[in-house]
Coordinates of C-alpha atoms in Angstrom, one line a residue:
Chain A
M1 CA 5.3 27.4 -32.2
T2 CA 6.4 28.6 -35.6
V3 CA 4.8 27.4 -38.8
S4 CA 7.3 25.6 -40.9
P5 CA 7.5 26.5 -44.6
A6 CA 5.2 24.5 -46.8
V7 CA 8.0 23.4 -49.1
S8 CA 9.9 21.1 -46.7
S9 CA 8.4 17.8 -45.7
P10 CA 8.0 17.6 -41.9
H11 CA 10.5 14.7 -41.8
A12 CA 13.5 16.3 -43.5
S13 CA 15.5 18.4 -41.0
S14 CA 15.9 21.4 -43.1
P15 CA 18.6 23.9 -42.0
Q16 CA 16.1 26.8 -41.6
K17 CA 14.4 25.0 -38.6
G18 CA 15.6 25.8 -35.2
W19 CA 17.8 23.5 -33.2
Y20 CA 14.9 22.3 -31.0
K21 CA 12.7 21.5 -34.0
R22 CA 15.5 19.4 -35.6
N23 CA 16.1 17.4 -32.4
E24 CA 12.5 17.3 -31.2
I25 CA 12.2 13.6 -31.0
A26 CA 15.4 13.2 -29.0
I27 CA 14.8 16.1 -26.6
T28 CA 11.1 15.8 -25.8
P29 CA 11.3 12.7 -23.7
W30 CA 13.9 14.3 -21.5
L31 CA 11.8 17.4 -21.0
F32 CA 8.8 15.3 -20.1
L33 CA 10.9 13.1 -17.7
M34 CA 12.7 16.0 -16.0
P35 CA 10.2 16.9 -13.2
A36 CA 9.7 13.3 -12.3
I37 CA 13.4 12.5 -12.3
I38 CA 14.2 15.5 -10.2
F39 CA 11.6 14.7 -7.6
F40 CA 12.5 11.0 -7.5
T41 CA 16.2 11.6 -7.3
V42 CA 16.0 14.2 -4.6
Y43 CA 13.6 12.3 -2.4
V44 CA 14.3 8.6 -3.1
V45 CA 17.5 7.9 -4.9
I46 CA 19.9 10.3 -3.1
P47 CA 18.5 9.5 0.4
I48 CA 19.3 5.8 -0.1
G49 CA 22.9 6.7 -0.6
Q50 CA 22.8 9.2 2.3
S51 CA 21.4 6.5 4.6
F52 CA 24.4 4.3 3.8
W53 CA 26.7 7.2 4.6
I54 CA 24.9 8.1 7.8
S55 CA 25.1 4.5 8.9
F56 CA 28.9 4.8 9.4
H57 CA 28.4 7.7 11.8
Q58 CA 27.3 8.4 15.2
W59 CA 24.7 11.1 14.9
D60 CA 21.9 12.6 17.1
G61 CA 20.2 14.2 14.1
L62 CA 21.2 17.8 15.1
G63 CA 24.9 18.2 15.8
E64 CA 27.9 17.0 14.0
K65 CA 28.2 13.5 12.6
T66 CA 31.1 11.5 14.0
W67 CA 32.7 8.9 11.8
I68 CA 32.8 5.6 13.6
G69 CA 33.3 3.2 10.7
T70 CA 31.5 0.0 10.9
A71 CA 30.9 0.2 14.7
N72 CA 27.1 0.5 14.2
Y73 CA 27.1 -2.7 12.2
E74 CA 29.4 -4.5 14.7
R75 CA 27.1 -3.6 17.5
L76 CA 23.9 -4.5 15.5
L77 CA 25.1 -7.8 14.1
G78 CA 27.5 -8.8 16.8
W79 CA 30.6 -8.9 14.8
G80 CA 33.9 -9.3 16.6
D81 CA 33.7 -9.9 20.4
Q82 CA 30.2 -8.4 20.9
N83 CA 26.9 -10.1 21.1
M84 CA 24.3 -9.4 18.5
D85 CA 21.9 -6.7 19.6
R86 CA 19.1 -8.6 21.4
K87 CA 16.5 -6.2 19.9
F88 CA 17.8 -6.9 16.4
E89 CA 17.6 -10.6 17.0
T90 CA 13.9 -10.3 18.1
S91 CA 13.1 -8.0 15.2
F92 CA 14.7 -10.2 12.6
W93 CA 12.9 -13.4 13.7
N94 CA 9.6 -11.5 13.9
N95 CA 10.3 -10.2 10.3
L96 CA 10.6 -13.9 9.2
R97 CA 7.4 -14.8 11.0
W98 CA 5.7 -11.9 9.2
L99 CA 7.0 -13.0 5.9
V100 CA 6.0 -16.6 6.2
L101 CA 2.6 -16.1 7.8
Y102 CA 1.7 -13.1 5.6
L103 CA 2.0 -15.4 2.6
L104 CA -1.1 -17.2 3.9
A105 CA -3.0 -14.2 2.5
I106 CA -2.4 -15.6 -1.0
P107 CA -4.2 -19.0 -0.6
A108 CA -6.8 -17.4 1.6
G109 CA -7.5 -14.8 -1.0
L110 CA -7.7 -17.4 -3.7
F111 CA -10.1 -19.4 -1.6
I112 CA -12.4 -16.5 -1.2
A113 CA -12.1 -15.5 -4.8
L114 CA -13.2 -19.0 -5.9
F115 CA -16.1 -18.9 -3.4
L116 CA -17.3 -15.5 -4.8
N117 CA -16.7 -16.3 -8.5
Q118 CA -20.4 -17.0 -9.2
T119 CA -23.1 -15.1 -11.0
V120 CA -25.9 -14.8 -8.5
R121 CA -27.9 -11.7 -7.7
G122 CA -26.0 -9.0 -5.8
I123 CA -22.7 -10.8 -6.1
R124 CA -21.0 -7.5 -7.2
V125 CA -22.0 -5.9 -3.9
Y126 CA -20.7 -8.9 -2.1
K127 CA -17.4 -8.7 -3.9
S128 CA -16.9 -5.1 -3.0
L129 CA -17.9 -5.6 0.6
F130 CA -15.4 -8.4 0.9
F131 CA -12.8 -6.1 -0.4
F132 CA -13.7 -3.4 2.1
P133 CA -11.0 -4.1 4.7
F134 CA -8.3 -3.1 2.3
V135 CA -9.6 0.4 1.8
I136 CA -9.5 1.2 5.5
S137 CA -6.3 2.6 7.0
Q138 CA -4.1 0.2 8.9
V139 CA -4.3 2.4 11.9
V140 CA -8.0 1.9 12.1
V141 CA -7.6 -1.9 11.5
G142 CA -5.1 -2.0 14.3
L143 CA -7.4 -0.2 16.7
V144 CA -10.3 -2.4 15.8
F145 CA -8.3 -5.6 16.4
S146 CA -6.8 -4.3 19.6
W147 CA -10.4 -4.0 21.0
F148 CA -11.2 -7.4 19.6
Y149 CA -8.2 -8.8 21.6
L150 CA -8.9 -6.9 24.8
P151 CA -8.2 -9.1 27.8
N152 CA -11.5 -10.3 29.5
D153 CA -13.8 -8.0 27.6
G154 CA -12.6 -8.6 24.1
L155 CA -14.6 -10.9 21.8
F156 CA -11.6 -13.1 21.2
D157 CA -11.1 -13.7 24.9
I158 CA -14.8 -14.4 25.3
I159 CA -14.9 -16.9 22.5
T160 CA -11.7 -18.7 23.5
G161 CA -13.0 -18.7 27.0
W162 CA -15.9 -21.0 25.9
F163 CA -13.3 -23.6 24.9
G164 CA -11.5 -23.1 28.2
I165 CA -8.5 -21.3 26.7
D166 CA -7.2 -18.3 28.5
V167 CA -4.4 -16.3 27.0
K168 CA -2.6 -14.7 30.0
G169 CA -2.7 -10.9 29.7
G170 CA -4.7 -11.0 26.5
V171 CA -3.4 -11.8 23.1
L172 CA -1.5 -8.5 22.8
G173 CA -0.3 -8.5 26.4
N174 CA 1.3 -11.8 26.1
P175 CA 4.8 -11.9 24.5
N176 CA 4.2 -15.4 23.1
T177 CA 1.1 -14.5 21.2
A178 CA 1.3 -10.7 20.5
T179 CA 3.1 -10.9 17.2
Y180 CA 0.7 -13.6 15.9
G181 CA -2.2 -11.4 17.0
I182 CA -0.9 -8.5 14.9
I183 CA -0.1 -10.7 11.9
A184 CA -3.7 -11.9 12.0
A185 CA -4.9 -8.4 11.9
G186 CA -2.6 -7.6 9.0
L187 CA -3.8 -10.7 7.1
W188 CA -7.4 -9.4 7.1
P189 CA -6.8 -6.5 4.6
Q190 CA -4.0 -8.4 2.8
T191 CA -6.3 -11.3 2.1
A192 CA -8.9 -8.9 0.7
Y193 CA -6.2 -7.5 -1.7
C194 CA -5.2 -11.0 -2.9
M195 CA -8.8 -11.9 -3.3
I196 CA -9.5 -9.0 -5.7
L197 CA -6.4 -9.9 -7.7
Y198 CA -7.6 -13.4 -8.1
L199 CA -11.1 -12.4 -8.9
T200 CA -9.8 -10.3 -11.8
G201 CA -7.6 -13.1 -12.8
L202 CA -10.5 -15.6 -12.7
N203 CA -12.5 -13.3 -14.9
A204 CA -9.9 -13.6 -17.6
V205 CA -9.5 -17.4 -17.5
D206 CA -10.2 -18.9 -20.9
P207 CA -13.6 -20.5 -20.7
E208 CA -12.9 -22.8 -23.7
Q209 CA -9.9 -24.3 -22.0
V210 CA -12.0 -24.9 -18.9
E211 CA -14.8 -26.6 -21.0
A212 CA -12.2 -28.7 -22.8
A213 CA -10.7 -29.8 -19.6
R214 CA -14.1 -30.6 -18.2
L215 CA -14.9 -32.8 -21.2
D216 CA -11.7 -34.6 -20.5
G217 CA -13.0 -35.3 -17.1
A218 CA -11.0 -32.8 -15.1
K219 CA -12.6 -31.4 -12.0
G220 CA -12.1 -30.1 -8.5
Y221 CA -8.5 -29.9 -7.3
K222 CA -7.1 -31.4 -10.5
M223 CA -8.8 -28.7 -12.6
L224 CA -7.7 -26.0 -10.2
W225 CA -4.1 -27.2 -10.1
Y226 CA -3.5 -28.0 -13.8
V227 CA -5.8 -25.7 -15.7
I228 CA -6.8 -22.7 -13.6
L229 CA -3.7 -21.9 -11.6
P230 CA -1.3 -21.8 -14.5
Q231 CA -3.6 -19.2 -16.1
L232 CA -3.6 -17.3 -12.8
K233 CA 0.1 -17.0 -12.8
P234 CA 0.3 -13.2 -13.4
A235 CA -2.2 -12.6 -10.5
T236 CA -0.2 -14.9 -8.3
F237 CA 3.0 -13.0 -9.1
I238 CA 1.5 -9.7 -8.2
A239 CA -0.1 -11.1 -5.0
F240 CA 3.3 -12.4 -4.1
V241 CA 5.0 -9.1 -4.7
V242 CA 2.5 -7.0 -2.7
T243 CA 2.4 -9.5 0.1
I244 CA 6.2 -9.7 0.6
I245 CA 6.5 -5.9 0.4
G246 CA 3.6 -5.5 2.8
A247 CA 5.1 -8.0 5.3
L248 CA 8.4 -6.2 5.3
R249 CA 6.8 -2.8 5.6
S250 CA 4.7 -3.7 8.6
F251 CA 4.8 -0.8 10.8
D252 CA 1.5 0.9 11.3
L253 CA -0.2 -2.1 13.0
I254 CA 2.7 -2.7 15.4
S255 CA 2.9 0.9 16.3
V256 CA -0.8 1.2 16.9
M257 CA -1.5 -2.2 18.6
T258 CA 1.5 -2.8 20.9
N259 CA 4.1 -0.1 20.2
G260 CA 6.7 -2.8 20.0
G261 CA 5.7 -4.3 23.4
P262 CA 5.1 -6.3 25.5
F263 CA 8.8 -6.3 26.5
G264 CA 9.8 -5.5 23.0
S265 CA 8.5 -8.8 21.7
T266 CA 6.6 -7.5 18.7
R267 CA 9.4 -5.4 17.2
V268 CA 10.2 -5.9 13.5
L269 CA 13.1 -4.2 11.8
S270 CA 11.1 -1.3 10.4
F271 CA 9.7 -0.6 13.8
F272 CA 13.0 -1.1 15.6
M273 CA 14.7 1.3 13.2
F274 CA 12.0 4.0 13.8
E275 CA 12.3 3.5 17.6
E276 CA 16.1 3.8 17.6
S277 CA 16.1 6.9 15.4
L278 CA 13.2 8.9 16.8
S279 CA 12.1 7.5 20.1
E280 CA 12.0 9.1 23.5
F281 CA 15.2 7.2 24.3
G282 CA 17.1 9.7 22.2
F283 CA 17.8 10.1 18.5
R284 CA 20.3 7.5 17.3
M285 CA 20.2 8.3 13.6
G286 CA 23.4 6.5 12.7
Y287 CA 22.4 3.3 14.4
G288 CA 18.9 3.6 12.9
A289 CA 20.4 4.1 9.4
A290 CA 22.4 0.9 9.9
I291 CA 19.3 -1.0 10.7
A292 CA 17.6 0.5 7.6
V293 CA 20.5 -0.6 5.5
V294 CA 20.2 -4.2 6.8
L295 CA 16.5 -4.2 6.1
F296 CA 17.2 -2.7 2.6
F297 CA 19.6 -5.6 1.8
L298 CA 17.0 -8.1 3.1
M299 CA 14.4 -6.6 0.7
L300 CA 16.9 -6.2 -2.1
G301 CA 16.9 -10.0 -2.6
F302 CA 13.2 -9.8 -3.3
I303 CA 13.3 -6.6 -5.2
G304 CA 16.0 -8.1 -7.5
Y305 CA 13.8 -11.1 -8.1
F306 CA 10.7 -9.0 -8.9
L307 CA 12.7 -6.7 -11.2
Y308 CA 14.3 -9.7 -13.0
S309 CA 10.8 -11.2 -13.6
M310 CA 9.5 -7.9 -14.9
Y311 CA 12.5 -7.4 -17.1
R312 CA 12.1 -10.8 -18.6
D313 CA 8.4 -10.0 -19.4
E314 CA 9.5 -6.7 -20.8
K315 CA 12.0 -8.4 -23.1
G316 CA 9.5 -11.0 -24.2
A317 CA 7.0 -8.2 -25.1
R318 CA 9.3 -6.7 -27.7
Chain B
M1 CA -15.9 -20.6 -15.8
F2 CA -14.4 -22.0 -12.7
P3 CA -15.7 -23.1 -10.2
K4 CA -18.6 -24.8 -11.8
P5 CA -21.4 -22.2 -12.3
L6 CA -24.1 -22.4 -9.7
E7 CA -26.9 -23.0 -12.2
K8 CA -25.3 -26.3 -13.1
S9 CA -24.9 -27.5 -9.5
S10 CA -27.3 -29.5 -7.4
R11 CA -30.3 -27.8 -5.9
T12 CA -29.0 -28.3 -2.3
W13 CA -25.7 -26.5 -3.1
Q14 CA -27.5 -23.7 -4.7
I15 CA -29.6 -23.0 -1.7
S16 CA -26.8 -23.5 0.8
Y17 CA -24.6 -21.1 -1.3
Q18 CA -27.3 -18.4 -1.1
L19 CA -27.4 -18.9 2.7
L20 CA -23.7 -19.2 3.1
L21 CA -23.0 -15.9 1.2
P22 CA -24.5 -13.4 3.7
F23 CA -23.2 -15.5 6.6
A24 CA -19.7 -15.4 5.3
L25 CA -19.9 -11.7 4.7
I26 CA -21.0 -11.0 8.3
V27 CA -18.2 -13.1 9.7
W28 CA -15.7 -11.4 7.4
L29 CA -16.8 -7.9 8.4
L30 CA -17.4 -8.7 12.0
P31 CA -14.6 -6.4 13.2
L32 CA -16.1 -3.5 11.4
L33 CA -19.7 -4.2 12.5
A34 CA -18.4 -4.3 16.0
V35 CA -16.8 -0.9 15.7
A36 CA -19.9 0.5 14.2
N37 CA -21.8 -1.0 17.1
F38 CA -19.3 0.5 19.6
S39 CA -19.8 4.0 18.0
I40 CA -23.5 4.2 18.7
K41 CA -23.3 2.9 22.3
P42 CA -23.6 5.1 25.4
E43 CA -20.6 5.1 27.7
A44 CA -22.5 3.2 30.4
D45 CA -22.5 0.1 28.3
F46 CA -18.7 -0.2 28.5
V47 CA -18.8 0.5 32.3
N48 CA -21.3 -2.4 32.7
G49 CA -19.2 -4.7 30.5
N50 CA -21.7 -4.7 27.6
Y51 CA -19.0 -4.5 25.0
W52 CA -20.3 -6.7 22.2
G53 CA -24.1 -6.8 22.8
L54 CA -26.7 -4.5 21.4
P55 CA -26.5 -0.9 22.6
S56 CA -28.7 -0.1 25.5
S57 CA -29.6 3.2 24.0
F58 CA -28.9 4.9 20.6
E59 CA -26.2 7.5 21.1
A60 CA -24.8 8.0 17.6
F61 CA -25.6 11.7 17.5
A62 CA -24.1 12.4 20.9
N63 CA -20.9 10.4 20.1
Y64 CA -20.3 11.7 16.6
G65 CA -21.2 15.2 17.7
K66 CA -18.5 15.0 20.3
V67 CA -16.0 13.8 17.6
F68 CA -16.9 16.8 15.4
F69 CA -17.4 19.5 17.9
E70 CA -15.2 18.7 20.9
S71 CA -12.0 17.4 19.5
N72 CA -9.4 18.3 17.0
M73 CA -10.8 15.8 14.5
P74 CA -12.2 18.3 12.0
K75 CA -8.8 19.9 11.9
Y76 CA -7.1 16.6 11.3
L77 CA -9.6 15.7 8.6
L78 CA -8.9 19.0 6.8
N79 CA -5.2 18.5 7.1
S80 CA -5.6 15.1 5.5
L81 CA -7.5 16.6 2.7
F82 CA -4.9 19.3 2.1
I83 CA -2.2 16.7 2.1
T84 CA -4.0 14.2 -0.1
I85 CA -5.4 16.3 -2.9
P86 CA -2.2 18.2 -3.9
T87 CA -0.3 14.9 -3.7
V88 CA -2.8 13.2 -6.1
I89 CA -2.6 16.1 -8.5
G90 CA 1.2 16.3 -8.3
A91 CA 1.9 12.6 -8.6
V92 CA -0.5 12.1 -11.4
A93 CA 0.8 15.1 -13.4
L94 CA 4.5 14.1 -13.0
S95 CA 3.8 10.5 -13.9
C96 CA 1.7 11.3 -16.9
M97 CA 4.6 13.1 -18.4
A98 CA 7.2 10.6 -17.4
G99 CA 4.9 7.7 -18.5
F100 CA 4.5 9.4 -21.9
A101 CA 8.3 9.8 -22.3
L102 CA 9.0 6.2 -21.3
G103 CA 6.1 4.7 -23.2
I104 CA 6.4 6.5 -26.6
Y105 CA 10.1 7.2 -27.2
K106 CA 12.9 4.8 -27.8
F107 CA 16.2 5.9 -26.4
K108 CA 19.0 4.1 -24.8
S109 CA 18.4 4.8 -21.1
N110 CA 14.6 4.2 -21.4
L111 CA 14.5 0.8 -19.7
P112 CA 17.1 1.6 -17.0
I113 CA 15.2 4.8 -16.0
F114 CA 11.9 2.9 -16.0
F115 CA 13.4 0.2 -13.7
I116 CA 14.8 2.8 -11.3
F117 CA 11.3 4.1 -10.9
I118 CA 9.9 0.6 -10.2
A119 CA 12.8 -0.3 -7.9
G120 CA 12.4 2.9 -5.9
N121 CA 8.8 1.9 -5.3
F122 CA 9.7 -1.3 -3.5
V123 CA 12.3 0.2 -1.2
P124 CA 11.7 0.1 2.6
F125 CA 10.5 3.5 3.9
Q126 CA 13.1 3.3 6.7
I127 CA 16.1 3.7 4.4
L128 CA 14.7 7.1 3.3
M129 CA 13.5 8.2 6.7
V130 CA 16.6 9.8 8.2
P131 CA 17.8 11.8 5.2
V132 CA 14.3 12.8 4.1
R133 CA 13.5 14.0 7.6
D134 CA 16.8 15.9 7.8
M135 CA 16.2 17.5 4.4
T136 CA 12.6 18.5 5.3
I137 CA 13.9 20.1 8.5
S138 CA 16.6 22.0 6.6
M139 CA 14.1 23.3 4.1
N140 CA 12.0 24.6 7.0
L141 CA 9.2 22.3 6.1
Y142 CA 9.2 20.0 9.1
D143 CA 5.7 19.8 10.6
T144 CA 4.1 21.4 7.5
K145 CA 1.7 19.9 5.0
T146 CA 3.9 21.1 2.2
G147 CA 6.8 18.9 3.5
L148 CA 4.6 15.8 3.5
V149 CA 3.1 16.6 0.1
L150 CA 6.5 17.0 -1.6
F151 CA 7.7 13.7 -0.3
H152 CA 4.5 11.9 -1.1
I153 CA 4.6 13.3 -4.7
A154 CA 8.1 12.1 -5.2
F155 CA 7.6 8.7 -3.8
Q156 CA 4.3 8.0 -5.5
T157 CA 5.8 9.0 -8.8
G158 CA 7.5 5.7 -8.9
F159 CA 4.4 3.6 -8.8
C160 CA 2.4 6.0 -10.9
T161 CA 5.0 6.1 -13.7
L162 CA 5.0 2.3 -13.8
F163 CA 1.3 2.4 -14.2
M164 CA 1.1 5.2 -16.8
R165 CA 4.0 3.9 -18.9
N166 CA 2.3 0.5 -19.2
F167 CA -1.0 2.1 -20.0
I168 CA 0.5 4.3 -22.7
R169 CA 2.4 1.3 -24.0
A170 CA -0.9 -0.4 -24.7
L171 CA -2.3 2.6 -26.8
P172 CA -2.3 2.1 -30.6
F173 CA 1.1 3.5 -31.7
P174 CA 0.0 4.3 -35.3
L175 CA -2.1 7.1 -33.8
I176 CA 1.0 8.9 -32.7
E177 CA 2.8 8.2 -35.9
A178 CA -0.1 9.6 -37.9
A179 CA 0.0 12.8 -35.8
R180 CA 3.8 13.1 -36.4
V181 CA 3.3 12.8 -40.1
E182 CA 0.8 15.6 -39.9
G183 CA 3.7 17.6 -38.4
I184 CA 2.1 18.1 -35.0
A185 CA 4.6 19.1 -32.3
E186 CA 5.4 16.4 -29.8
W187 CA 4.0 18.3 -26.8
R188 CA 0.7 18.8 -28.7
I189 CA 0.6 15.1 -29.4
F190 CA 0.9 14.5 -25.6
L191 CA -1.8 17.1 -24.9
Y192 CA -4.3 16.4 -27.6
V193 CA -3.8 12.8 -28.7
V194 CA -2.4 10.8 -25.7
L195 CA -3.9 12.7 -22.7
P196 CA -7.6 12.3 -23.8
L197 CA -7.0 8.5 -24.1
M198 CA -5.6 8.3 -20.7
K199 CA -8.7 9.3 -18.8
P200 CA -9.4 5.8 -17.4
A201 CA -5.8 5.6 -16.1
L202 CA -6.0 9.0 -14.6
A203 CA -9.1 8.1 -12.7
A204 CA -7.7 4.8 -11.5
L205 CA -4.5 6.4 -10.3
A206 CA -6.3 9.3 -8.7
V207 CA -8.4 7.1 -6.5
L208 CA -5.6 4.7 -5.7
I209 CA -3.2 7.5 -4.6
F210 CA -6.0 9.2 -2.7
T211 CA -6.4 6.0 -0.6
F212 CA -2.7 5.4 -0.2
I213 CA -2.0 8.9 1.0
W214 CA -5.0 9.3 3.2
N215 CA -4.1 6.0 4.9
D216 CA -0.4 6.9 5.3
Y217 CA 0.7 6.8 8.9
F218 CA 4.5 6.3 8.9
W219 CA 5.4 9.5 7.1
A220 CA 2.8 11.5 9.0
V221 CA 4.6 10.5 12.2
V222 CA 8.1 11.1 10.8
L223 CA 7.5 14.5 9.2
T224 CA 4.8 16.1 11.4
Q225 CA 3.7 16.6 14.9
G226 CA 0.7 18.2 16.5
P227 CA -2.7 19.3 15.1
G228 CA -1.2 22.0 12.9
A229 CA -0.2 19.7 10.1
Q230 CA -0.9 16.1 11.1
P231 CA -3.3 14.1 9.0
V232 CA -6.1 12.1 10.6
T233 CA -4.2 8.8 10.8
A234 CA -1.7 10.3 13.1
G235 CA -4.2 12.5 14.8
I236 CA -6.4 9.6 15.8
T237 CA -3.7 8.5 18.3
E238 CA -3.8 11.9 19.9
F239 CA -7.6 11.8 19.8
N240 CA -7.4 8.4 21.6
S241 CA -5.2 9.7 24.4
Q242 CA -7.7 12.6 24.8
F243 CA -10.5 10.1 25.2
R244 CA -8.6 7.2 26.8
A245 CA -10.7 4.1 27.1
A246 CA -13.8 5.9 25.9
Y247 CA -14.4 3.3 23.3
H248 CA -17.7 4.8 22.1
L249 CA -15.8 8.0 21.1
M250 CA -12.6 6.3 19.8
S251 CA -14.7 4.0 17.6
A252 CA -16.7 7.0 16.3
G253 CA -13.4 8.8 15.6
S254 CA -12.0 5.8 13.8
I255 CA -15.0 5.5 11.6
V256 CA -14.9 9.2 10.6
A257 CA -11.2 8.8 9.9
A258 CA -11.7 5.8 7.7
L259 CA -14.7 7.1 5.8
P260 CA -13.3 9.2 3.0
P261 CA -11.3 6.5 1.2
V262 CA -14.3 4.2 1.7
V263 CA -16.6 6.7 0.0
M264 CA -14.0 7.2 -2.7
F265 CA -13.8 3.4 -3.3
F266 CA -17.5 3.0 -3.6
L267 CA -17.9 5.9 -6.0
M268 CA -15.1 4.9 -8.2
Q269 CA -15.0 1.1 -7.7
K270 CA -14.4 0.1 -11.3
H271 CA -11.4 2.4 -11.6
F272 CA -10.1 1.5 -8.2
I273 CA -10.0 -2.2 -8.9
A274 CA -8.7 -1.7 -12.4
G275 CA -5.8 0.2 -10.9
L276 CA -5.1 -2.2 -8.2
T277 CA -5.2 -5.3 -10.4
L278 CA -2.9 -3.8 -13.0
G279 CA -0.8 -6.6 -14.4
A280 CA -2.9 -9.4 -12.8
V281 CA -4.2 -10.3 -16.3
K282 CA -2.0 -10.5 -19.3

């Protein structure tokens, strides 16, 4: 860096200064942004476009791509005289099940957060131990739950056995229950996540408002609904975002616990896509890309909503 | 405070709360306690159907010893480490700079760029999978740690930039203006004014990314195969096929695989939670 002559004020762009020095404020942000933008463009932005492109081809991942127009989509969604791909149908409905049931993590997390929002001795340790499941990898969570669900020897089977309920083939071996079994496993860490969001939110609830409401005779549900929940809105929003994204990204648990089975009954779009593109049945990258595009559009609805909310906040902050 | 503080409640509720608390915790962590119990049992227990009872003998040393000395587990753990650490450094470095640019400077495309970073963060992995895998293969990085690291850095930059930018936004702007009046170069402002104030954000991001990347499974399966480069999440499935139905070893392996982020979490709890709950409070 050169030392500028003492006569000129640092603001005035005197002609002796170099081009960079004169445009420093305009150029610096781009220099700082460049590495992140390059990485992000190469690995995230461009591949999205490429996936669209690949989805119009037949491709085994190695040889030449053959342009087949919308044939992948026709086969997948059953346009024209074809039937919808049965696997796609199962995956799509399972995705909806995941979405709806995964949202239970939000009220469950709120419930636990309310339960833990006290000041007794050792409560901090309790809070972090309750949060524990979120830190563990989903692969391990999946393994643990698959042992829990073991037919005959699994704890779940033993306990339901006391009530005379017997799930044929074990929870994960039965096509009617397998998806729900996996979702329950997923809810465990997700609830922990929502809990920690709400605990942080509860911490910031305005105590004066609560006291005022209490003096007005509000308590219990009424207090929660009209006084506390409105103040927890930011926490609820984030919980909603991460839960929706988590539900649509579900892959690890399915892969570890059932690998899509039994009889393909636990497939979701993300797993189905992986299976079509990289499975032992052969590499159908074009078809896989088409599935990914459909999943992308499903998520785009949510992403659009999230971004819109954030954008509104951003405008409000100015 | 809501719900009503315990001190103001009835004596019965106070006592039952104190009793309920440990009970609830045990129920909540039952799956984990069960695995921990599995991992110290002798094999005979599983043969005899004693899955969930107390171990008939204490075999922790034998089981964990097998994991460490008779399997590929140490190799997978090292791979995970060599994937996770560079990713953390790379993603944090890139997003520090990007966050600085987006948080401090006003220019036309500021918000659009920021929103591209956020949006990319929500995208399903599957739409990136085929092209990223193809690109990694053509760069000769398939089945290498570098291949995984490069992708992880790029993808995590989205979330990290969101985080950093909002953090820098909250710093007192007059500080930067004062530095500018002094005639300090912009890059020096970043290095000597902003960066030291970002320490809490750096710590929070570092632990978060460490956990995310350590626990990643999808990309590990897509971009690597075999013990040469695979991280522990993917390795555990191979480990399990090596010890099929040997629950005492599989559970010991799982615990070892899950441990590093857990340790990280307990060491840096405050930062971890601060990072995770970003935006949960306005």
